[in-house]
């Protein structure tokens, strides 16, 4: 039912391990295979997966207010397997907003301005490769998401330290491509013509958007 759209799973930690495991196939292959006694079916299932979870069953709350013991907290977060978390391009720990932020005293960039920048970056990606950055695989990734030698070194180091899997490496490159596009769009000018190799700063931002969920201190995680 989410094919072509967004699948949002709230409270990801509350889903059964079997249900979460069932997400792997559609996330990798874009299809769901259903086998019943008399029939088999393959259904298209390409969607954008968005999920949110609290760090523990009680929801965390302000520092020091968590009521869960260590066992309950670990059991809760361990439901989210490493292979499943690895398939999320972006994993962001969200801090509780301050009162000023809630009252909108701080002010920020208007959503419409950000949305316009995103739309432009999307157009840049489509003009360059005929598809979105998230859909770059194999040779297309090498062609359109080239890394500077220094940026490649950063990723090599992450992999050698065991902090980045082979799958994660490709995901980070796609995200870094988009971050580079956004950087060029923000700078103005002919972004499509300028969109060259991915630089160290782009890779570092992409890596910072892959929070290690299991070691995250209390706070909402989305
Ligand atoms: Zn708690």
CSV table of C-alpha atoms and ligand atoms in Angstrom, one decimal:
chain,number,residue,atom,x,y,z
A,1,UNK,CA,0.0,0.0,0.0
A,2,UNK,CA,3.0,2.3,0.5
A,3,UNK,CA,4.4,1.7,-3.0
A,4,UNK,CA,5.4,5.0,-4.5
A,5,UNK,CA,4.9,6.8,-1.3
A,6,UNK,CA,6.0,7.1,2.3
A,7,UNK,CA,5.8,4.3,4.9
A,8,UNK,CA,5.9,5.9,8.4
A,9,UNK,CA,6.4,3.6,11.3
A,10,UNK,CA,5.9,5.4,14.6
A,11,UNK,CA,7.5,3.8,17.7
A,12,UNK,CA,9.7,1.5,15.7
A,13,UNK,CA,10.8,-0.3,18.9
A,14,UNK,CA,7.2,-1.6,19.5
A,15,UNK,CA,7.1,-3.6,16.3
A,16,UNK,CA,7.8,-7.4,16.5
A,17,UNK,CA,11.2,-8.6,15.3
A,18,UNK,CA,9.4,-10.6,12.6
A,19,UNK,CA,7.6,-7.5,11.3
A,20,UNK,CA,10.9,-5.5,11.2
A,21,UNK,CA,12.7,-8.3,9.5
A,22,UNK,CA,10.0,-8.3,6.8
A,23,UNK,CA,11.1,-4.8,5.8
A,24,UNK,CA,14.5,-6.0,4.6
A,25,UNK,CA,13.4,-7.5,1.3
A,26,UNK,CA,11.4,-4.5,0.1
A,27,UNK,CA,14.1,-2.1,1.3
A,28,UNK,CA,16.8,-4.0,-0.7
A,29,UNK,CA,14.8,-5.2,-3.7
A,30,UNK,CA,11.8,-3.0,-3.9
A,31,UNK,CA,9.4,-6.0,-3.9
A,32,UNK,CA,7.5,-8.1,-1.5
A,33,UNK,CA,7.2,-11.9,-2.1
A,34,UNK,CA,4.2,-13.5,-0.6
A,35,UNK,CA,3.9,-17.3,-0.5
A,36,UNK,CA,0.7,-19.1,0.4
A,37,UNK,CA,-0.3,-22.7,0.1
A,38,UNK,CA,-1.6,-22.4,-3.5
A,39,UNK,CA,-0.1,-19.3,-4.8
A,40,UNK,CA,3.0,-17.0,-4.9
A,41,UNK,CA,2.9,-13.4,-5.7
A,42,UNK,CA,5.5,-10.7,-6.2
A,43,UNK,CA,4.2,-7.2,-5.5
A,44,UNK,CA,6.0,-3.9,-6.1
A,45,UNK,CA,7.0,-2.2,-2.8
A,46,UNK,CA,9.2,0.8,-3.4
A,47,UNK,CA,8.6,3.4,-0.6
A,48,UNK,CA,10.4,5.9,1.5
A,49,UNK,CA,10.7,4.4,5.0
A,50,UNK,CA,10.5,6.9,7.8
A,51,UNK,CA,10.5,5.7,11.4
A,52,UNK,CA,10.6,7.2,14.8
A,53,UNK,CA,11.3,5.7,18.2
A,54,UNK,CA,11.9,6.7,21.7
A,55,UNK,CA,15.2,5.5,23.3
A,56,UNK,CA,13.3,3.4,25.9
A,57,UNK,CA,9.8,2.2,26.8
A,58,UNK,CA,8.9,5.1,29.0
A,59,UNK,CA,9.9,7.7,26.4
A,60,UNK,CA,12.9,9.2,28.1
A,61,UNK,CA,11.8,12.7,28.8
A,62,UNK,CA,14.1,15.3,30.4
A,63,UNK,CA,17.5,14.1,31.6
A,64,UNK,CA,17.2,11.9,34.7
A,65,UNK,CA,13.5,11.3,34.4
A,66,UNK,CA,13.7,7.9,32.7
A,67,UNK,CA,11.9,5.2,34.7
A,68,UNK,CA,13.3,2.1,32.9
A,69,UNK,CA,16.0,-0.1,34.2
A,70,UNK,CA,19.0,-1.0,32.0
A,71,UNK,CA,17.6,-4.4,31.0
A,72,UNK,CA,14.3,-2.9,29.8
A,73,UNK,CA,16.2,-0.1,27.9
A,74,UNK,CA,18.5,-2.6,26.2
A,75,UNK,CA,15.8,-5.0,25.3
A,76,UNK,CA,13.8,-2.1,23.7
A,77,UNK,CA,16.6,-0.8,21.6
A,78,UNK,CA,18.0,-4.2,20.6
A,79,UNK,CA,14.8,-5.0,18.8
A,80,UNK,CA,16.2,-2.7,16.1
A,81,UNK,CA,18.7,-5.0,14.5
A,82,UNK,CA,22.0,-3.8,13.1
A,83,UNK,CA,21.1,-4.9,9.5
A,84,UNK,CA,17.8,-3.0,9.7
A,85,UNK,CA,19.4,0.2,11.1
A,86,UNK,CA,22.1,-0.1,8.4
A,87,UNK,CA,19.4,0.3,5.7
A,88,UNK,CA,18.4,3.7,6.9
A,89,UNK,CA,20.2,6.4,4.9
A,90,UNK,CA,19.7,9.0,7.7
A,91,UNK,CA,19.6,8.3,11.4
A,92,UNK,CA,19.2,11.4,13.4
A,93,UNK,CA,19.0,11.8,17.2
A,94,UNK,CA,16.5,14.6,17.9
A,95,UNK,CA,17.0,16.6,21.1
A,96,UNK,CA,14.1,17.9,23.1
A,97,UNK,CA,13.4,21.4,21.9
A,98,UNK,CA,14.0,24.3,24.3
A,99,UNK,CA,11.1,26.4,25.5
A,100,UNK,CA,12.2,29.3,23.2
A,101,UNK,CA,12.1,26.9,20.3
A,102,UNK,CA,8.7,25.7,21.2
A,103,UNK,CA,7.5,29.3,21.5
A,104,UNK,CA,9.2,30.0,18.1
A,105,UNK,CA,11.2,32.9,19.6
A,106,UNK,CA,14.4,31.7,18.0
A,107,UNK,CA,13.2,31.9,14.4
A,108,UNK,CA,14.7,29.9,11.6
A,109,UNK,CA,14.8,29.5,7.9
A,110,UNK,CA,11.3,29.4,6.5
A,111,UNK,CA,10.1,26.0,5.4
A,112,UNK,CA,9.2,27.3,1.9
A,113,UNK,CA,12.8,28.5,1.4
A,114,UNK,CA,14.2,25.1,2.4
A,115,UNK,CA,11.7,23.3,0.2
A,116,UNK,CA,12.6,25.3,-2.8
A,117,UNK,CA,16.3,24.5,-2.3
A,118,UNK,CA,15.5,20.8,-2.0
A,119,UNK,CA,13.4,20.9,-5.1
A,120,UNK,CA,16.2,22.6,-7.0
A,121,UNK,CA,18.7,20.0,-5.8
A,122,UNK,CA,16.3,17.2,-6.9
A,123,UNK,CA,16.2,18.8,-10.4
A,124,UNK,CA,20.0,18.9,-10.5
A,125,UNK,CA,20.2,15.2,-9.7
A,126,UNK,CA,17.6,14.3,-12.3
A,127,UNK,CA,19.3,16.5,-15.0
A,128,UNK,CA,22.6,14.9,-14.3
A,129,UNK,CA,21.7,11.2,-14.1
A,130,UNK,CA,18.1,10.9,-15.2
A,131,UNK,CA,17.2,9.6,-11.8
A,132,UNK,CA,17.4,10.6,-8.2
A,133,UNK,CA,20.6,10.1,-6.2
A,134,UNK,CA,19.0,7.4,-4.1
A,135,UNK,CA,18.5,5.4,-7.2
A,136,UNK,CA,22.2,5.4,-8.2
A,137,UNK,CA,23.6,1.9,-8.2
A,138,UNK,CA,26.8,0.3,-9.5
A,139,UNK,CA,28.4,2.0,-12.4
A,140,UNK,CA,26.1,5.0,-12.2
A,141,UNK,CA,27.2,5.6,-8.6
A,142,UNK,CA,30.9,5.6,-9.8
A,143,UNK,CA,30.0,7.9,-12.7
A,144,UNK,CA,27.9,10.5,-10.8
A,145,UNK,CA,29.1,10.2,-7.2
A,146,UNK,CA,32.8,10.5,-7.7
A,147,UNK,CA,34.8,11.1,-4.5
A,148,UNK,CA,37.9,13.3,-4.2
A,149,UNK,CA,40.9,11.1,-3.0
A,150,UNK,CA,40.7,12.8,0.4
A,151,UNK,CA,36.9,12.0,0.7
A,152,UNK,CA,37.6,8.4,-0.3
A,153,UNK,CA,40.2,8.2,2.5
A,154,UNK,CA,37.6,9.3,5.1
A,155,UNK,CA,35.3,6.5,4.0
A,156,UNK,CA,38.1,4.0,3.8
A,157,UNK,CA,39.1,4.9,7.4
A,158,UNK,CA,35.5,4.4,8.6
A,159,UNK,CA,35.3,1.0,7.0
A,160,UNK,CA,38.7,-0.1,8.4
A,161,UNK,CA,37.6,0.9,11.9
A,162,UNK,CA,34.5,-1.2,11.4
A,163,UNK,CA,32.1,1.8,11.7
A,164,UNK,CA,30.8,1.5,8.2
A,165,UNK,CA,29.6,-1.6,6.3
A,166,UNK,CA,29.9,-2.2,2.6
A,167,UNK,CA,26.2,-1.4,2.3
A,168,UNK,CA,26.6,1.7,4.4
A,169,UNK,CA,29.4,2.8,2.2
A,170,UNK,CA,27.2,3.0,-0.8
A,171,UNK,CA,24.4,4.7,1.2
A,172,UNK,CA,26.8,7.3,2.5
A,173,UNK,CA,28.0,8.1,-1.0
A,174,UNK,CA,24.4,8.7,-2.2
A,175,UNK,CA,23.6,10.9,0.7
A,176,UNK,CA,26.9,12.8,0.3
A,177,UNK,CA,26.0,13.3,-3.4
A,178,UNK,CA,22.8,15.0,-2.3
A,179,UNK,CA,24.6,17.1,0.3
A,180,UNK,CA,27.1,18.2,-2.3
A,181,UNK,CA,24.2,19.2,-4.6
A,182,UNK,CA,22.5,21.2,-1.8
A,183,UNK,CA,25.8,22.9,-1.1
A,184,UNK,CA,26.1,23.9,-4.7
A,185,UNK,CA,22.5,25.0,-4.9
A,186,UNK,CA,22.9,27.2,-1.8
A,187,UNK,CA,26.0,28.7,-3.4
A,188,UNK,CA,23.9,29.6,-6.5
A,189,UNK,CA,25.1,29.6,-10.1
A,190,UNK,CA,24.8,26.7,-12.4
A,191,UNK,CA,24.7,23.9,-9.9
A,192,UNK,CA,24.3,21.2,-12.5
A,193,UNK,CA,27.4,22.2,-14.4
A,194,UNK,CA,29.4,22.5,-11.2
A,195,UNK,CA,28.4,19.3,-9.5
A,196,UNK,CA,31.8,17.6,-9.6
A,197,UNK,CA,33.3,15.3,-7.2
A,198,UNK,CA,32.1,14.8,-3.6
A,199,UNK,CA,34.4,16.5,-1.1
A,200,UNK,CA,35.5,15.6,2.4
A,201,UNK,CA,33.0,18.0,4.0
A,202,UNK,CA,30.1,16.4,2.1
A,203,UNK,CA,31.1,12.9,3.3
A,204,UNK,CA,31.5,14.1,6.9
A,205,UNK,CA,28.0,15.6,6.9
A,206,UNK,CA,26.7,12.3,5.5
A,207,UNK,CA,28.4,10.3,8.2
A,208,UNK,CA,27.2,12.6,10.9
A,209,UNK,CA,23.6,11.8,9.7
A,210,UNK,CA,24.1,8.1,10.6
A,211,UNK,CA,23.8,8.3,14.4
A,212,UNK,CA,24.7,5.1,16.2
A,213,UNK,CA,21.3,4.4,17.6
A,214,UNK,CA,22.3,1.8,20.1
A,215,UNK,CA,24.8,4.1,21.8
A,216,UNK,CA,22.5,7.1,21.8
A,217,UNK,CA,21.8,8.8,25.1
A,218,UNK,CA,18.2,9.4,26.0
A,219,UNK,CA,16.4,11.7,23.6
A,220,UNK,CA,13.9,11.2,20.8
A,221,UNK,CA,15.4,9.3,17.9
A,222,UNK,CA,13.9,9.5,14.4
B,1,LIG,ZN1,12.8,5.1,30.0
